[in-house]
Amino acid sequence: MQSYKQARLLLEDGTLFTGRAFGADGQSTGEVVFNTGITGYQEVISDPSYCGQIVTMTYPLVGNYGITRDDFESIRPFIHGFAVRRYEPIPSNWRAQYTLDQMLKEYGILGISDIDTRMLTRILRHHGTMKGILTTASAPVEELKEMLADSPLMRDQVARTSTKSVFSSPGDGERIVLIDYGAKSGILRELTKRGCDVVVVPHDTTAEEIRRLDPDGIQLSNGPGDPKDVPHAVQVLNELLGEYPMFGICLGHQLFALASGADTVKLKFGHRGGNHPVKELATNRCYITSQNHGYTVCEDSIAGTDLIVTHINNNDKTIEGLRHAKYPAFSVQYHPEAAPGPFDSSYLFDEFLDMIRDHRNNNPKAPRQAEISAALKGER
């Protein structure tokens, strides 16, 4: 007699995986993807870019160091399921505050363990990512197939993960408007570490509302889903391009490309992990990067735009970095703020601030109203 609750993962091609359940009970559907990271399962689960996805970890042991409050990349996780080879219920780590099972239960996320994640990953690599249904219920397989066929993948992930209101993280340095398309905490951490005065705004903030914040630069965050599902963001960036220095990351990189006239396309199985080699074309230097994306900028679409390719992926030669030839704006497909992960690319935030200062020196503008008011108060 089994002493554990059963969970099943059914793919849309009919492949069925049966294993042990952990986390919440119930049923959920989503796009099944895989991540090749050896560590960082908490950061993966709490990365908003995984919104609506069932995430498979290729590393065979998960849960062994538990969960700690300080390592979240967002306020709450948005994944729809978590699949692992072996789940360790008793963590061994002095920082652990609770278990992975407890966290998944808290947020209503299903987990499945004791399945062949190597086989699952090989299927996804061969056929591409596909829909799946994860359940702890005892419904017949044919019924699960019908439910899976009738469950479309979500298209509003950015709206689900973006902040609903403006908030700020004050600093004495440059004022950066961070447009939140599903931003990881690491981006805000890197900016505030450099003394920036950061104002975080929702994904649907208008160009005029951003102008009223009088930024020195605009940071375009990462986020989930297809960049073409947020056309309003492309329009806003098109209006602001050239007015303010911009730096785009991941989804922000794709939106920057679309706003500049390029195109994007869905990858077969995406790039997700902490060990992806990226070559900087200007120096031929290779950086090891953390990545999480299912779409890429089409190389053929760059011709006829003012975009210059700055980085490529050494594995499949897809575009990993862009720079605008006329305006102070650049972007990368990977995550320079990644934690855990390589720190090779954190210098890009410094380059962003240098670009802002160069732009300001070449294009002086009137003092901010707040600075004028403070000066007037001081004179009194």
Coordinates of C-alpha atoms in Angstrom, one line a residue:
M1 CA 0.0 0.0 0.0
Q2 CA 1.5 3.4 -1.0
S3 CA 2.3 5.8 1.8
Y4 CA 2.3 8.9 -0.4
K5 CA -0.1 10.9 -2.5
Q6 CA 0.2 10.3 -6.2
A7 CA 0.6 13.1 -8.8
R8 CA 0.5 12.9 -12.6
L9 CA 1.8 15.1 -15.3
L10 CA 0.2 14.7 -18.8
L11 CA 1.8 16.3 -21.9
E12 CA -0.3 17.3 -24.9
D13 CA 1.5 14.6 -27.0
G14 CA -0.1 12.0 -24.7
T15 CA 3.0 11.2 -22.6
L16 CA 2.1 10.5 -19.0
F17 CA 4.4 10.8 -16.0
T18 CA 3.3 9.4 -12.6
G19 CA 5.1 10.2 -9.4
R20 CA 4.8 11.5 -5.9
A21 CA 2.9 14.6 -5.0
F22 CA 4.3 17.4 -2.8
G23 CA 3.2 21.0 -2.4
A24 CA -0.5 21.7 -2.9
D25 CA -3.3 19.4 -4.0
G26 CA -5.4 20.1 -7.0
Q27 CA -4.9 20.6 -10.7
S28 CA -3.2 23.1 -13.0
T29 CA -2.3 23.5 -16.6
G30 CA 0.6 25.4 -18.2
E31 CA 3.5 25.4 -20.6
V32 CA 6.0 22.7 -19.6
V33 CA 9.6 24.0 -19.7
F34 CA 12.9 22.9 -18.2
N35 CA 15.7 24.7 -16.3
T36 CA 19.3 23.5 -16.3
G37 CA 20.4 25.3 -13.1
I38 CA 22.2 23.3 -10.5
T39 CA 21.2 25.6 -7.6
G40 CA 18.6 28.4 -7.3
Y41 CA 15.3 26.5 -7.3
Q42 CA 13.8 29.2 -5.0
E43 CA 14.8 32.0 -7.3
V44 CA 13.4 30.0 -10.3
I45 CA 10.1 29.4 -8.6
S46 CA 9.8 33.1 -7.6
D47 CA 10.9 34.5 -11.0
P48 CA 7.8 36.2 -12.5
S49 CA 9.1 35.2 -16.0
Y50 CA 7.9 31.7 -15.3
C51 CA 4.3 32.8 -14.8
G52 CA 1.9 30.2 -16.1
Q53 CA 4.5 27.5 -16.6
I54 CA 5.2 24.1 -15.2
V55 CA 8.9 24.1 -14.5
T56 CA 11.1 21.0 -14.7
M57 CA 14.5 21.1 -13.0
T58 CA 17.1 19.0 -14.8
Y59 CA 19.3 18.8 -11.7
P60 CA 18.2 15.6 -9.9
L61 CA 18.0 16.8 -6.3
V62 CA 15.8 19.7 -5.2
G63 CA 14.8 21.0 -1.8
N64 CA 18.0 20.1 0.1
Y65 CA 18.7 23.6 1.3
G66 CA 15.2 24.7 2.0
I67 CA 13.6 28.2 1.6
T68 CA 14.7 31.5 3.0
R69 CA 12.8 34.8 2.9
D70 CA 15.8 36.8 1.6
D71 CA 16.1 34.8 -1.6
F72 CA 12.8 35.6 -3.3
E73 CA 12.9 37.3 -6.6
S74 CA 9.3 38.6 -6.3
I75 CA 6.6 39.0 -3.7
R76 CA 5.1 35.7 -4.6
P77 CA 5.6 32.9 -7.1
F78 CA 3.6 32.7 -10.3
I79 CA 4.5 29.2 -11.6
H80 CA 1.8 26.7 -12.2
G81 CA 3.7 23.6 -11.2
F82 CA 7.1 22.2 -10.3
A83 CA 8.6 18.8 -11.5
V84 CA 11.7 17.2 -10.1
R85 CA 13.5 13.9 -10.0
R86 CA 14.0 13.8 -6.2
Y87 CA 12.5 16.1 -3.6
E88 CA 14.3 16.3 -0.3
P89 CA 11.8 17.0 2.5
I90 CA 14.3 17.7 5.2
P91 CA 16.7 20.6 4.3
S92 CA 20.2 21.0 5.7
N93 CA 21.1 24.7 5.7
W94 CA 21.4 27.1 8.6
R95 CA 19.6 29.8 6.5
A96 CA 16.6 27.6 5.8
Q97 CA 13.4 29.0 7.4
Y98 CA 10.9 26.5 6.0
T99 CA 10.7 23.7 3.4
L100 CA 10.0 23.8 -0.3
D101 CA 6.9 21.7 0.3
Q102 CA 5.6 24.3 2.8
M103 CA 6.2 27.2 0.3
L104 CA 4.4 25.4 -2.5
K105 CA 1.5 24.7 -0.2
E106 CA 1.3 28.3 0.9
Y107 CA 0.9 29.6 -2.7
G108 CA -1.2 26.7 -4.0
I109 CA 1.4 25.3 -6.3
L110 CA 1.5 21.6 -7.2
G111 CA 4.7 19.6 -7.2
I112 CA 5.6 16.2 -8.6
S113 CA 8.7 14.2 -7.8
D114 CA 10.1 10.7 -8.6
I115 CA 9.7 11.1 -12.3
D116 CA 12.2 10.7 -15.1
T117 CA 13.1 14.3 -15.6
R118 CA 15.8 13.3 -18.0
M119 CA 13.3 11.7 -20.3
L120 CA 10.9 14.7 -19.9
T121 CA 13.7 17.1 -20.8
R122 CA 14.6 15.0 -23.9
I123 CA 11.0 15.1 -25.1
L124 CA 10.9 18.9 -24.7
R125 CA 14.2 19.3 -26.5
H126 CA 13.0 17.1 -29.4
H127 CA 9.4 18.3 -29.8
G128 CA 9.6 21.7 -28.2
T129 CA 7.8 23.1 -25.1
M130 CA 4.2 22.0 -24.9
K131 CA 1.1 22.3 -22.7
G132 CA 0.8 20.0 -19.8
I133 CA -1.7 19.3 -17.0
L134 CA -0.5 18.5 -13.5
T135 CA -2.9 16.9 -11.1
T136 CA -3.3 15.0 -7.8
A137 CA -6.9 14.0 -8.7
S138 CA -7.8 10.5 -9.9
A139 CA -9.6 11.6 -13.1
P140 CA -9.2 9.2 -16.1
V141 CA -6.4 10.0 -18.5
E142 CA -9.0 10.6 -21.3
E143 CA -10.7 13.2 -19.2
L144 CA -7.4 14.9 -18.5
K145 CA -6.6 15.0 -22.2
E146 CA -10.0 16.7 -22.9
M147 CA -9.3 19.2 -20.1
L148 CA -5.8 19.9 -21.4
A149 CA -7.1 20.4 -25.0
D150 CA -9.8 22.9 -23.7
S151 CA -7.2 24.9 -21.6
P152 CA -5.5 27.6 -23.7
L153 CA -2.2 29.0 -22.5
M154 CA -2.5 32.3 -20.8
R155 CA -1.6 35.5 -22.7
D156 CA -1.9 38.1 -19.9
Q157 CA 1.2 37.1 -17.8
V158 CA 2.6 40.7 -17.8
A159 CA -0.6 42.1 -16.3
R160 CA -0.6 39.4 -13.7
T161 CA 3.0 39.9 -12.5
S162 CA 3.5 43.7 -12.9
T163 CA 3.1 46.0 -9.9
K164 CA -0.4 47.6 -9.8
S165 CA 0.8 50.9 -8.4
V166 CA 3.9 53.2 -8.5
F167 CA 6.4 52.9 -5.7
S168 CA 9.9 54.2 -5.1
S169 CA 13.2 53.2 -3.6
P170 CA 14.9 56.5 -2.9
G171 CA 18.5 57.2 -3.5
D172 CA 20.9 60.1 -4.0
G173 CA 21.9 59.2 -7.5
E174 CA 20.3 59.2 -10.9
R175 CA 16.6 58.8 -11.1
I176 CA 15.7 55.6 -12.9
V177 CA 12.1 54.7 -13.9
L178 CA 11.9 50.9 -13.8
I179 CA 9.0 49.7 -16.0
D180 CA 7.8 46.5 -14.3
Y181 CA 6.8 43.9 -16.9
G182 CA 7.3 41.2 -14.2
A183 CA 10.5 42.5 -12.7
K184 CA 12.8 40.4 -10.6
S185 CA 14.0 41.9 -7.3
G186 CA 17.6 41.6 -8.5
I187 CA 17.2 44.5 -10.9
L188 CA 16.0 46.8 -8.2
R189 CA 18.8 45.6 -6.0
E190 CA 21.5 46.3 -8.6
L191 CA 20.2 49.8 -9.2
T192 CA 19.8 50.7 -5.5
K193 CA 23.2 49.3 -4.7
R194 CA 24.5 52.0 -7.1
G195 CA 22.7 54.7 -5.2
C196 CA 20.0 55.2 -7.9
D197 CA 16.7 56.9 -7.1
V198 CA 14.4 54.2 -8.5
V199 CA 10.7 54.7 -9.3
V200 CA 8.9 51.4 -10.2
V201 CA 5.9 51.8 -12.5
P202 CA 3.3 49.4 -13.8
H203 CA 3.6 47.9 -17.3
D204 CA 0.8 50.0 -18.7
T205 CA 2.2 53.4 -17.6
T206 CA 1.9 55.9 -20.4
A207 CA 4.7 57.8 -22.0
E208 CA 3.4 61.1 -20.6
E209 CA 3.2 59.7 -17.1
I210 CA 6.8 58.6 -17.3
R211 CA 7.8 62.0 -18.6
R212 CA 6.2 63.6 -15.5
L213 CA 8.5 61.5 -13.3
D214 CA 11.4 63.3 -15.0
P215 CA 13.8 60.3 -15.2
D216 CA 17.5 60.4 -16.0
G217 CA 17.1 56.9 -17.6
I218 CA 14.5 54.1 -18.1
Q219 CA 15.1 50.5 -17.1
L220 CA 13.0 47.9 -19.0
S221 CA 12.6 44.8 -16.9
N222 CA 12.3 41.2 -17.6
G223 CA 8.9 39.5 -17.7
P224 CA 6.9 36.5 -18.9
G225 CA 5.3 35.5 -22.1
D226 CA 5.2 36.7 -25.7
P227 CA 6.4 40.3 -26.2
K228 CA 3.7 40.8 -28.9
D229 CA 1.1 40.3 -26.2
V230 CA 1.9 43.7 -24.8
P231 CA 1.6 46.1 -27.8
H232 CA 1.0 49.0 -25.5
A233 CA 4.5 48.6 -24.1
V234 CA 6.0 48.7 -27.6
Q235 CA 4.1 51.9 -28.4
V236 CA 5.3 53.6 -25.2
L237 CA 8.9 52.7 -25.8
N238 CA 8.6 53.9 -29.4
E239 CA 7.5 57.3 -28.1
L240 CA 10.2 57.6 -25.5
L241 CA 13.1 56.2 -27.5
G242 CA 15.7 58.9 -28.0
E243 CA 14.3 61.1 -25.2
Y244 CA 15.9 59.1 -22.3
P245 CA 18.7 56.5 -22.1
M246 CA 17.2 53.0 -21.9
F247 CA 18.5 49.6 -20.8
G248 CA 16.4 46.5 -21.5
I249 CA 16.7 43.1 -19.9
C250 CA 15.1 39.9 -21.3
L251 CA 11.5 40.8 -22.1
G252 CA 12.6 44.4 -22.0
H253 CA 15.2 43.5 -24.6
Q254 CA 12.5 42.1 -26.9
L255 CA 10.2 45.1 -26.4
F256 CA 13.1 47.4 -27.2
A257 CA 13.7 45.5 -30.4
L258 CA 10.1 45.6 -31.4
A259 CA 9.9 49.3 -30.7
S260 CA 13.0 49.8 -32.9
G261 CA 11.4 48.0 -35.9
A262 CA 12.7 44.5 -35.4
D263 CA 10.7 41.3 -35.0
T264 CA 10.6 38.4 -32.4
V265 CA 9.9 34.7 -32.8
K266 CA 9.3 31.8 -30.3
L267 CA 12.2 29.4 -29.7
K268 CA 11.7 25.7 -29.8
F269 CA 12.4 25.1 -26.2
G270 CA 13.9 28.3 -24.9
H271 CA 17.0 29.1 -22.8
R272 CA 16.5 28.6 -19.1
G273 CA 19.5 28.1 -16.7
G274 CA 22.6 29.6 -15.2
N275 CA 25.3 28.4 -17.6
H276 CA 24.7 29.9 -21.0
P277 CA 27.8 31.2 -22.9
V278 CA 27.3 34.6 -24.6
K279 CA 30.0 36.2 -26.8
E280 CA 30.4 40.0 -26.9
L281 CA 31.2 40.7 -30.5
A282 CA 33.3 43.9 -29.9
T283 CA 35.8 42.0 -27.7
N284 CA 35.2 38.3 -28.6
R285 CA 35.0 37.8 -24.8
C286 CA 32.7 35.0 -23.6
Y287 CA 30.4 35.6 -20.6
I288 CA 28.6 32.9 -18.7
T289 CA 25.1 34.1 -18.2
S290 CA 21.8 33.2 -16.5
Q291 CA 18.9 33.1 -18.9
N292 CA 15.1 32.5 -18.9
H293 CA 13.3 33.2 -22.1
G294 CA 11.2 31.5 -24.7
Y295 CA 11.4 34.1 -27.4
T296 CA 14.3 35.7 -29.4
V297 CA 14.9 38.7 -31.7
C298 CA 14.9 37.6 -35.4
E299 CA 18.4 38.2 -36.9
D300 CA 16.9 38.8 -40.3
S301 CA 14.7 41.6 -39.0
I302 CA 17.6 43.7 -37.8
A303 CA 18.4 44.8 -41.4
G304 CA 16.8 48.1 -42.1
T305 CA 16.6 49.2 -38.5
D306 CA 19.0 51.3 -36.4
L307 CA 19.9 48.3 -34.2
I308 CA 23.4 46.8 -33.9
V309 CA 23.9 43.3 -32.6
T310 CA 26.4 43.4 -29.7
H311 CA 26.1 39.8 -28.3
I312 CA 25.3 36.4 -29.6
N313 CA 24.6 33.0 -27.9
N314 CA 27.5 30.7 -28.4
N315 CA 25.3 27.6 -28.4
D316 CA 22.7 28.5 -31.1
K317 CA 23.9 31.9 -32.4
T318 CA 20.7 33.7 -31.4
I319 CA 20.9 37.4 -30.6
E320 CA 21.7 38.2 -27.0
G321 CA 22.4 41.9 -27.1
L322 CA 21.5 45.0 -29.1
R323 CA 22.5 48.7 -29.2
H324 CA 20.8 51.6 -31.0
A325 CA 23.0 53.3 -33.5
K326 CA 21.4 56.8 -33.0
Y327 CA 20.0 56.9 -29.5
P328 CA 21.5 56.1 -26.0
A329 CA 19.8 52.7 -25.6
F330 CA 20.9 49.1 -25.4
S331 CA 19.6 45.7 -24.2
V332 CA 20.6 42.1 -23.4
Q333 CA 18.5 39.0 -23.6
Y334 CA 20.2 37.4 -20.5
H335 CA 20.0 38.4 -16.8
P336 CA 22.9 40.5 -15.5
E337 CA 21.2 40.8 -12.1
A338 CA 20.8 37.0 -11.7
A339 CA 21.1 35.5 -8.3
P340 CA 22.1 32.8 -7.8
G341 CA 24.2 32.7 -11.0
P342 CA 27.3 34.2 -12.6
F343 CA 28.2 37.8 -11.8
D344 CA 30.1 38.3 -15.1
S345 CA 27.6 40.8 -16.5
S346 CA 26.7 43.1 -13.6
Y347 CA 29.0 45.7 -15.1
L348 CA 26.1 46.5 -17.6
F349 CA 24.4 48.5 -14.9
D350 CA 27.5 50.6 -14.6
E351 CA 27.6 51.1 -18.3
F352 CA 23.9 52.2 -18.2
L353 CA 24.7 54.8 -15.6
D354 CA 27.8 56.0 -17.6
M355 CA 25.5 56.3 -20.6
I356 CA 23.1 58.4 -18.6
R357 CA 25.8 60.8 -17.4
D358 CA 27.2 61.2 -20.9
H359 CA 23.7 61.9 -22.3
R360 CA 23.1 64.4 -19.5
N361 CA 26.4 66.2 -20.1
N362 CA 25.6 66.4 -23.8
N363 CA 22.0 67.4 -23.3
P364 CA 21.7 69.5 -20.2
K365 CA 18.2 70.1 -19.0
A366 CA 16.4 72.3 -16.5
P367 CA 16.7 71.3 -12.8
R368 CA 13.9 69.1 -11.5
Q369 CA 11.0 70.8 -9.8
A370 CA 11.8 69.1 -6.5
E371 CA 15.4 70.4 -6.6
I372 CA 14.1 73.9 -7.3
S373 CA 11.7 73.7 -4.4
A374 CA 14.5 72.4 -2.1
A375 CA 16.8 75.3 -3.2
L376 CA 14.0 77.8 -2.6
K377 CA 13.4 76.4 0.9
G378 CA 17.1 76.6 1.6
E379 CA 17.2 80.3 0.6
R380 CA 14.4 81.1 3.1

